[in-house]
PDB file of C-alpha atoms in Angstrom:
ATOM      1  CA  MET X   1     -83.033  69.762  16.579  1.00 35.00           C
ATOM      2  CA  THR X   2     -84.914  67.570  18.968  1.00 41.00           C
ATOM      3  CA  GLU X   3     -87.949  65.410  18.389  1.00 48.00           C
ATOM      4  CA  LEU X   4     -90.821  66.828  16.332  1.00 55.00           C
ATOM      5  CA  ALA X   5     -93.520  65.445  18.571  1.00 58.00           C
ATOM      6  CA  THR X   6     -95.811  68.444  18.946  1.00 67.00           C
ATOM      7  CA  ARG X   7     -97.517  70.987  16.733  1.00 71.00           C
ATOM      8  CA  ALA X   8     -95.455  73.728  18.361  1.00 76.00           C
ATOM      9  CA  GLN X   9     -92.232  71.994  17.313  1.00 78.00           C
ATOM     10  CA  ALA X  10     -93.482  71.539  13.737  1.00 77.00           C
ATOM     11  CA  PHE X  11     -94.489  75.197  13.499  1.00 81.00           C
ATOM     12  CA  GLY X  12     -91.130  76.096  15.049  1.00 85.00           C
ATOM     13  CA  LEU X  13     -89.390  74.225  12.230  1.00 85.00           C
ATOM     14  CA  VAL X  14     -91.274  76.354   9.694  1.00 88.00           C
ATOM     15  CA  ALA X  15     -90.595  79.538  11.687  1.00 92.00           C
ATOM     16  CA  GLU X  16     -86.858  78.764  11.644  1.00 93.00           C
ATOM     17  CA  GLY X  17     -86.944  78.456   7.839  1.00 94.00           C
ATOM     18  CA  VAL X  18     -88.875  81.705   7.443  1.00 95.00           C
ATOM     19  CA  ALA X  19     -86.490  83.456   9.854  1.00 96.00           C
ATOM     20  CA  ALA X  20     -83.631  82.196   7.653  1.00 95.00           C
ATOM     21  CA  GLY X  21     -85.185  84.025   4.686  1.00 96.00           C
ATOM     22  CA  LEU X  22     -87.368  81.338   3.087  1.00 96.00           C
ATOM     23  CA  SER X  23     -90.885  82.100   1.878  1.00 95.00           C
ATOM     24  CA  ALA X  24     -93.591  80.752   4.156  1.00 93.00           C
ATOM     25  CA  PRO X  25     -95.270  77.636   2.743  1.00 93.00           C
ATOM     26  CA  TRP X  26     -98.778  78.307   1.489  1.00 89.00           C
ATOM     27  CA  ARG X  27    -100.030  75.198   3.297  1.00 91.00           C
ATOM     28  CA  LEU X  28     -98.743  73.165   6.223  1.00 86.00           C
ATOM     29  CA  TYR X  29    -100.150  69.728   6.992  1.00 86.00           C
ATOM     30  CA  LEU X  30     -99.343  68.031  10.270  1.00 82.00           C
ATOM     31  CA  ALA X  31    -100.669  64.470  10.475  1.00 78.00           C
ATOM     32  CA  ARG X  32    -101.979  63.492  13.879  1.00 71.00           C
ATOM     33  CA  GLY X  33    -100.205  60.447  15.258  1.00 68.00           C
ATOM     34  CA  ASN X  34     -98.332  59.603  12.054  1.00 66.00           C
ATOM     35  CA  ARG X  35     -95.423  61.977  12.656  1.00 78.00           C
ATOM     36  CA  HIS X  36     -95.587  63.518   9.212  1.00 85.00           C
ATOM     37  CA  VAL X  37     -95.224  67.216   8.365  1.00 88.00           C
ATOM     38  CA  SER X  38     -95.944  68.316   4.811  1.00 91.00           C
ATOM     39  CA  LEU X  39     -95.147  71.779   3.449  1.00 94.00           C
ATOM     40  CA  ASN X  40     -96.690  72.950   0.174  1.00 95.00           C
ATOM     41  CA  VAL X  41     -94.903  75.730  -1.657  1.00 96.00           C
ATOM     42  CA  ALA X  42     -95.838  77.980  -4.565  1.00 94.00           C
ATOM     43  CA  ASP X  43     -93.003  77.558  -7.077  1.00 94.00           C
ATOM     44  CA  ARG X  44     -89.800  75.697  -7.916  1.00 92.00           C
ATOM     45  CA  VAL X  45     -87.539  78.374  -6.379  1.00 94.00           C
ATOM     46  CA  GLU X  46     -89.298  77.990  -3.016  1.00 95.00           C
ATOM     47  CA  TRP X  47     -89.246  74.195  -3.356  1.00 95.00           C
ATOM     48  CA  ASP X  48     -85.487  74.193  -4.002  1.00 94.00           C
ATOM     49  CA  ALA X  49     -84.873  76.576  -1.085  1.00 95.00           C
ATOM     50  CA  TRP X  50     -86.898  74.510   1.427  1.00 96.00           C
ATOM     51  CA  ARG X  51     -85.422  71.184   0.355  1.00 94.00           C
ATOM     52  CA  ALA X  52     -81.899  72.619   0.615  1.00 94.00           C
ATOM     53  CA  HIS X  53     -82.678  74.139   4.028  1.00 93.00           C
ATOM     54  CA  LEU X  54     -84.038  70.842   5.358  1.00 92.00           C
ATOM     55  CA  GLY X  55     -81.406  68.706   3.611  1.00 92.00           C
ATOM     56  CA  CYS X  56     -83.966  66.513   1.840  1.00 92.00           C
ATOM     57  CA  PRO X  57     -82.148  63.601   0.165  1.00 86.00           C
ATOM     58  CA  GLU X  58     -85.280  61.827  -1.141  1.00 83.00           C
ATOM     59  CA  LEU X  59     -86.827  63.289  -4.302  1.00 90.00           C
ATOM     60  CA  SER X  60     -89.743  61.982  -6.334  1.00 93.00           C
ATOM     61  CA  VAL X  61     -91.764  63.285  -9.251  1.00 90.00           C
ATOM     62  CA  ARG X  62     -95.257  62.170 -10.220  1.00 90.00           C
ATOM     63  CA  VAL X  63     -97.220  63.208 -13.322  1.00 86.00           C
ATOM     64  CA  TYR X  64    -100.972  62.681 -13.483  1.00 86.00           C
ATOM     65  CA  ASP X  65    -104.158  63.772 -15.210  1.00 85.00           C
ATOM     66  CA  ALA X  66    -106.486  65.810 -12.996  1.00 84.00           C
ATOM     67  CA  GLY X  67    -109.711  66.191 -14.913  1.00 84.00           C
ATOM     68  CA  GLY X  68    -108.112  67.189 -18.194  1.00 80.00           C
ATOM     69  CA  GLU X  69    -105.236  69.110 -16.602  1.00 84.00           C
ATOM     70  CA  ILE X  70    -101.789  67.532 -16.530  1.00 85.00           C
ATOM     71  CA  ARG X  71    -100.022  68.081 -13.214  1.00 90.00           C
ATOM     72  CA  ARG X  72     -96.478  67.423 -12.089  1.00 89.00           C
ATOM     73  CA  THR X  73     -95.938  66.882  -8.357  1.00 94.00           C
ATOM     74  CA  SER X  74     -92.382  67.163  -7.035  1.00 94.00           C
ATOM     75  CA  VAL X  75     -91.801  65.903  -3.493  1.00 96.00           C
ATOM     76  CA  ALA X  76     -88.624  66.153  -1.398  1.00 95.00           C
ATOM     77  CA  GLU X  77     -88.503  64.242   1.900  1.00 94.00           C
ATOM     78  CA  VAL X  78     -86.270  63.885   4.905  1.00 91.00           C
ATOM     79  CA  LEU X  79     -86.621  61.874   8.113  1.00 87.00           C
ATOM     80  CA  LEU X  80     -85.754  63.852  11.275  1.00 81.00           C
ATOM     81  CA  ASP X  81     -86.031  62.115  14.642  1.00 75.00           C
ATOM     82  CA  GLY X  82     -88.613  59.679  13.326  1.00 77.00           C
ATOM     83  CA  CYS X  83     -90.733  62.429  11.758  1.00 81.00           C
ATOM     84  CA  ARG X  84     -91.126  62.435   7.972  1.00 86.00           C
ATOM     85  CA  ILE X  85     -90.964  65.973   6.582  1.00 89.00           C
ATOM     86  CA  SER X  86     -91.924  66.546   2.970  1.00 93.00           C
ATOM     87  CA  VAL X  87     -91.867  69.624   0.765  1.00 95.00           C
ATOM     88  CA  GLU X  88     -94.340  69.429  -2.119  1.00 96.00           C
ATOM     89  CA  LEU X  89     -94.777  71.468  -5.286  1.00 95.00           C
ATOM     90  CA  VAL X  90     -97.709  70.955  -7.660  1.00 94.00           C
ATOM     91  CA  GLU X  91     -97.367  72.472 -11.138  1.00 91.00           C
ATOM     92  CA  GLU X  92     -99.869  72.466 -13.986  1.00 88.00           C
ATOM     93  CA  VAL X  93     -98.169  71.428 -17.194  1.00 82.00           C
ATOM     94  CA  GLY X  94     -99.619  72.150 -20.615  1.00 72.00           C
ATOM     95  CA  THR X  95     -99.435  69.624 -23.428  1.00 67.00           C
ATOM     96  CA  ASP X  96     -96.926  71.897 -25.171  1.00 65.00           C
ATOM     97  CA  ASP X  97     -94.644  71.385 -22.145  1.00 66.00           C
ATOM     98  CA  LEU X  98     -94.617  67.570 -22.255  1.00 64.00           C
ATOM     99  CA  ASP X  99     -90.860  67.552 -22.943  1.00 65.00           C
ATOM    100  CA  ARG X 100     -90.401  69.142 -19.478  1.00 61.00           C
ATOM    101  CA  LEU X 101     -91.886  66.023 -17.917  1.00 60.00           C
ATOM    102  CA  LEU X 102     -88.987  63.938 -19.166  1.00 64.00           C
ATOM    103  CA  VAL X 103     -86.241  65.873 -17.344  1.00 64.00           C
ATOM    104  CA  ALA X 104     -85.575  65.748 -13.601  1.00 62.00           C
ATOM    105  CA  ASP X 105     -85.058  69.525 -13.333  1.00 66.00           C
ATOM    106  CA  PRO X 106     -87.288  71.465 -15.751  1.00 58.00           C
ATOM    107  CA  THR X 107     -85.297  74.668 -15.156  1.00 64.00           C
ATOM    108  CA  ARG X 108     -82.287  73.119 -16.914  1.00 60.00           C
ATOM    109  CA  PRO X 109     -82.299  72.884 -20.710  1.00 57.00           C
ATOM    110  CA  GLY X 110     -82.976  69.518 -22.298  1.00 51.00           C
ATOM    111  CA  PRO X 111     -80.382  67.770 -24.544  1.00 52.00           C
ATOM    112  CA  GLU X 112     -81.766  69.398 -27.693  1.00 54.00           C
ATOM    113  CA  GLU X 113     -81.344  72.897 -26.193  1.00 54.00           C
ATOM    114  CA  ARG X 114     -77.738  72.522 -25.029  1.00 50.00           C
TER     115      ARG X 114
END
């Protein structure tokens, strides 16, 4: 892939992923001048598929209170030709799911469930 300098190239990157069988992101953010493309996806399966497709080595998880709702944001990032590409998933987490916040991959059972 060449430089992601234009909107057309950023949308082409998404089109390539969709053509490869990935679900289209529900939101695409392309920062003007900052060379940052952000894809928001609907669920963990889509998040895993996009981050594998893009080869995102950088992963981060943030948990925060949003007006009484607890949210978990998972972000995978990769740097391609000076352009930062991130895939983001925002999940609402109930207080009964707090144990999920302590594991890196909530789809895998915790130590007490193994």
